[in-house]
Amino acid sequence: MSAVAVYSYAHSVTYVTDNMLKSLKDIVVLSGLDPQALVGDWNTLHAGIKKWIETKHLERVSLEIYHPVTDKPITRWDLDIAYSWSAEAGSFWADTDALRYAIKKQGVQPAEAMYRVIVKNKDGRPDVVGWSATQFRSTEGMVRQSIGTTVDHNGLGTNASYWRTK
């Protein structure tokens, strides 16, 4: 029985990691941004996110979209991790419609906008090659809008939200 649970958790980690990255790609592309930077970092992003979900250190993956001249955020997308995994849960799904609706609501971003993926981890997280410490840009003057659960695999999943100006 434990071998099945271990395999299922490993499968859940991979499923959630893959769908988180697909969600980020959808946000970038549907927001009118160039996905080249995201695709170029795909393996590094996948390695870090997967490792930190496996070790339960990952709290949030964020896509910060900002203006390159002012360095101020235009918007930010957060994918918060939910660790309520259970071998008995038996469900897996990704709600791409809810995410696409929210992206459409946010609209196309300015052509000059830049973006980066940043994560929030718990203390003691293992190092992953290609990742370094940084700080989130301030969301002062912005309000967070919840989308809800967008990915789930046996209770391991993500709750999505985005930040917009007040």
Tab-separated table of C-alpha atoms in Angstrom:
chain	number	residue	atom	x	y	z
A	1	MET	CA	0.000	0.000	0.000
A	2	SER	CA	2.738	2.534	0.812
A	3	ALA	CA	4.452	1.972	-2.566
A	4	VAL	CA	1.215	2.951	-4.312
A	5	ALA	CA	0.897	6.106	-2.173
A	6	VAL	CA	4.499	7.097	-2.871
A	7	TYR	CA	4.001	6.629	-6.606
A	8	SER	CA	0.739	8.544	-6.511
A	9	TYR	CA	2.305	11.468	-4.649
A	10	ALA	CA	5.202	11.573	-7.136
A	11	HIS	CA	2.670	11.525	-9.972
A	12	SER	CA	0.685	14.308	-8.287
A	13	VAL	CA	3.821	16.456	-7.932
A	14	THR	CA	4.611	16.073	-11.634
A	15	TYR	CA	1.004	16.751	-12.682
A	16	VAL	CA	0.770	19.914	-10.555
A	17	THR	CA	4.204	21.169	-11.652
A	18	ASP	CA	3.384	20.659	-15.330
A	19	ASN	CA	0.009	22.382	-15.026
A	20	MET	CA	1.415	25.305	-13.041
A	21	LEU	CA	3.948	25.957	-15.786
A	22	LYS	CA	1.251	25.586	-18.449
A	23	SER	CA	-0.846	28.130	-16.516
A	24	LEU	CA	2.083	30.574	-16.486
A	25	LYS	CA	2.574	30.064	-20.225
A	26	ASP	CA	-1.139	30.696	-20.855
A	27	ILE	CA	-0.992	33.912	-18.818
A	28	VAL	CA	2.062	35.143	-20.727
A	29	VAL	CA	0.735	34.283	-24.188
A	30	LEU	CA	-2.864	35.406	-23.628
A	31	SER	CA	-1.643	38.646	-22.045
A	32	GLY	CA	0.149	39.467	-25.292
A	33	LEU	CA	3.665	38.947	-23.920
A	34	ASP	CA	6.555	37.151	-25.594
A	35	PRO	CA	6.871	33.625	-24.126
A	36	GLN	CA	10.541	33.269	-25.188
A	37	ALA	CA	11.984	34.020	-21.717
A	38	LEU	CA	9.599	31.570	-20.063
A	39	VAL	CA	10.312	28.817	-22.581
A	40	GLY	CA	14.057	29.450	-22.326
A	41	ASP	CA	13.941	28.946	-18.535
A	42	TRP	CA	11.445	26.051	-18.666
A	43	ASN	CA	13.803	23.303	-17.418
A	44	THR	CA	15.120	25.433	-14.549
A	45	LEU	CA	11.594	26.492	-13.564
A	46	HIS	CA	10.367	22.894	-13.713
A	47	ALA	CA	13.282	21.579	-11.641
A	48	GLY	CA	12.815	24.147	-8.872
A	49	ILE	CA	9.042	24.010	-8.655
A	50	LYS	CA	8.974	20.213	-8.713
A	51	LYS	CA	11.732	19.878	-6.091
A	52	TRP	CA	10.114	22.366	-3.718
A	53	ILE	CA	6.672	20.748	-4.065
A	54	GLU	CA	8.265	17.341	-3.366
A	55	THR	CA	9.874	18.706	-0.184
A	56	LYS	CA	6.752	20.775	0.674
A	57	HIS	CA	8.782	23.997	0.845
A	58	LEU	CA	6.971	25.760	-1.995
A	59	GLU	CA	4.255	28.195	-0.899
A	60	ARG	CA	3.672	30.265	-4.024
A	61	VAL	CA	4.754	30.693	-7.635
A	62	SER	CA	4.205	34.209	-8.967
A	63	LEU	CA	4.427	35.800	-12.369
A	64	GLU	CA	5.318	39.458	-11.935
A	65	ILE	CA	4.514	41.636	-14.946
A	66	TYR	CA	6.190	45.015	-14.648
A	67	HIS	CA	7.171	48.132	-16.565
A	68	PRO	CA	10.895	48.022	-17.445
A	69	VAL	CA	11.424	51.798	-17.117
A	70	THR	CA	9.627	52.435	-13.818
A	71	ASP	CA	10.227	48.894	-12.453
A	72	LYS	CA	6.699	49.095	-11.024
A	73	PRO	CA	4.339	46.128	-11.202
A	74	ILE	CA	1.559	46.225	-13.771
A	75	THR	CA	-0.017	43.050	-12.437
A	76	ARG	CA	1.003	39.872	-10.654
A	77	TRP	CA	-0.376	36.358	-10.880
A	78	ASP	CA	-0.059	34.072	-7.847
A	79	LEU	CA	-0.379	30.295	-7.761
A	80	ASP	CA	-0.541	29.265	-4.095
A	81	ILE	CA	0.132	25.617	-3.278
A	82	ALA	CA	-2.391	23.525	-1.333
A	83	TYR	CA	-0.868	20.467	0.355
A	84	SER	CA	-3.922	18.413	1.286
A	85	TRP	CA	-2.832	15.373	-0.724
A	86	SER	CA	-4.575	12.071	-0.040
A	87	ALA	CA	-4.161	8.747	-1.836
A	88	GLU	CA	-7.926	8.271	-1.444
A	89	ALA	CA	-8.876	11.573	-3.086
A	90	GLY	CA	-8.814	10.092	-6.589
A	91	SER	CA	-9.375	13.251	-8.604
A	92	PHE	CA	-7.289	15.329	-10.968
A	93	TRP	CA	-8.208	18.302	-13.084
A	94	ALA	CA	-7.091	21.721	-14.309
A	95	ASP	CA	-9.602	24.554	-14.659
A	96	THR	CA	-8.191	26.368	-17.665
A	97	ASP	CA	-11.503	28.154	-18.332
A	98	ALA	CA	-11.427	30.041	-15.016
A	99	LEU	CA	-7.847	31.105	-15.650
A	100	ARG	CA	-8.569	32.151	-19.246
A	101	TYR	CA	-11.577	34.206	-18.084
A	102	ALA	CA	-9.432	36.054	-15.533
A	103	ILE	CA	-6.694	36.690	-18.107
A	104	LYS	CA	-9.266	38.107	-20.513
A	105	LYS	CA	-10.598	40.311	-17.707
A	106	GLN	CA	-7.087	41.653	-17.060
A	107	GLY	CA	-6.609	42.394	-20.744
A	108	VAL	CA	-3.548	42.574	-22.945
A	109	GLN	CA	-0.462	44.011	-21.274
A	110	PRO	CA	1.581	46.871	-22.758
A	111	ALA	CA	4.049	45.772	-25.459
A	112	GLU	CA	7.021	47.011	-23.415
A	113	ALA	CA	6.015	45.029	-20.321
A	114	MET	CA	8.514	42.535	-18.903
A	115	TYR	CA	7.893	39.579	-16.607
A	116	ARG	CA	9.649	37.179	-14.302
A	117	VAL	CA	8.748	34.075	-12.322
A	118	ILE	CA	9.446	34.308	-8.614
A	119	VAL	CA	8.661	31.854	-5.825
A	120	LYS	CA	8.002	32.019	-2.118
A	121	ASN	CA	9.452	29.103	-0.168
A	122	LYS	CA	9.460	28.080	3.467
A	123	ASP	CA	12.725	28.374	5.368
A	124	GLY	CA	15.142	25.493	4.945
A	125	ARG	CA	14.310	24.805	1.319
A	126	PRO	CA	16.950	22.931	-0.675
A	127	ASP	CA	18.934	24.879	-3.266
A	128	VAL	CA	18.176	24.246	-6.933
A	129	VAL	CA	20.625	25.102	-9.719
A	130	GLY	CA	19.608	28.210	-11.649
A	131	TRP	CA	17.597	29.809	-8.835
A	132	SER	CA	18.727	32.716	-6.649
A	133	ALA	CA	17.306	34.900	-3.892
A	134	THR	CA	15.265	37.982	-4.804
A	135	GLN	CA	12.428	40.132	-3.481
A	136	PHE	CA	8.857	40.594	-4.677
A	137	ARG	CA	7.950	43.992	-6.087
A	138	SER	CA	5.566	45.963	-3.876
A	139	THR	CA	1.851	45.499	-4.501
A	140	GLU	CA	1.014	48.741	-2.695
A	141	GLY	CA	-1.948	50.384	-4.410
A	142	MET	CA	-3.116	47.050	-5.809
A	143	VAL	CA	-5.831	44.625	-4.766
A	144	ARG	CA	-5.737	40.842	-4.968
A	145	GLN	CA	-8.523	39.045	-6.868
A	146	SER	CA	-9.034	35.347	-6.152
A	147	ILE	CA	-9.814	32.983	-9.018
A	148	GLY	CA	-10.053	29.817	-6.918
A	149	THR	CA	-8.584	26.365	-7.341
A	150	THR	CA	-7.231	25.917	-10.867
A	151	VAL	CA	-5.227	22.673	-10.544
A	152	ASP	CA	-5.871	19.642	-8.338
A	153	HIS	CA	-4.414	16.151	-8.180
A	154	ASN	CA	-5.598	14.138	-5.179
A	155	GLY	CA	-5.718	17.296	-3.049
A	156	LEU	CA	-2.323	18.643	-4.105
A	157	GLY	CA	-3.025	21.709	-6.163
A	158	THR	CA	-2.977	25.437	-6.736
A	159	ASN	CA	-5.235	28.325	-5.886
A	160	ALA	CA	-4.845	31.159	-8.374
A	161	SER	CA	-5.232	34.898	-7.960
A	162	TYR	CA	-4.091	38.080	-9.645
A	163	TRP	CA	-3.308	41.609	-8.546
A	164	ARG	CA	-4.801	44.679	-10.204
A	165	THR	CA	-4.665	48.395	-9.504
A	166	LYS	CA	-7.358	49.716	-7.188
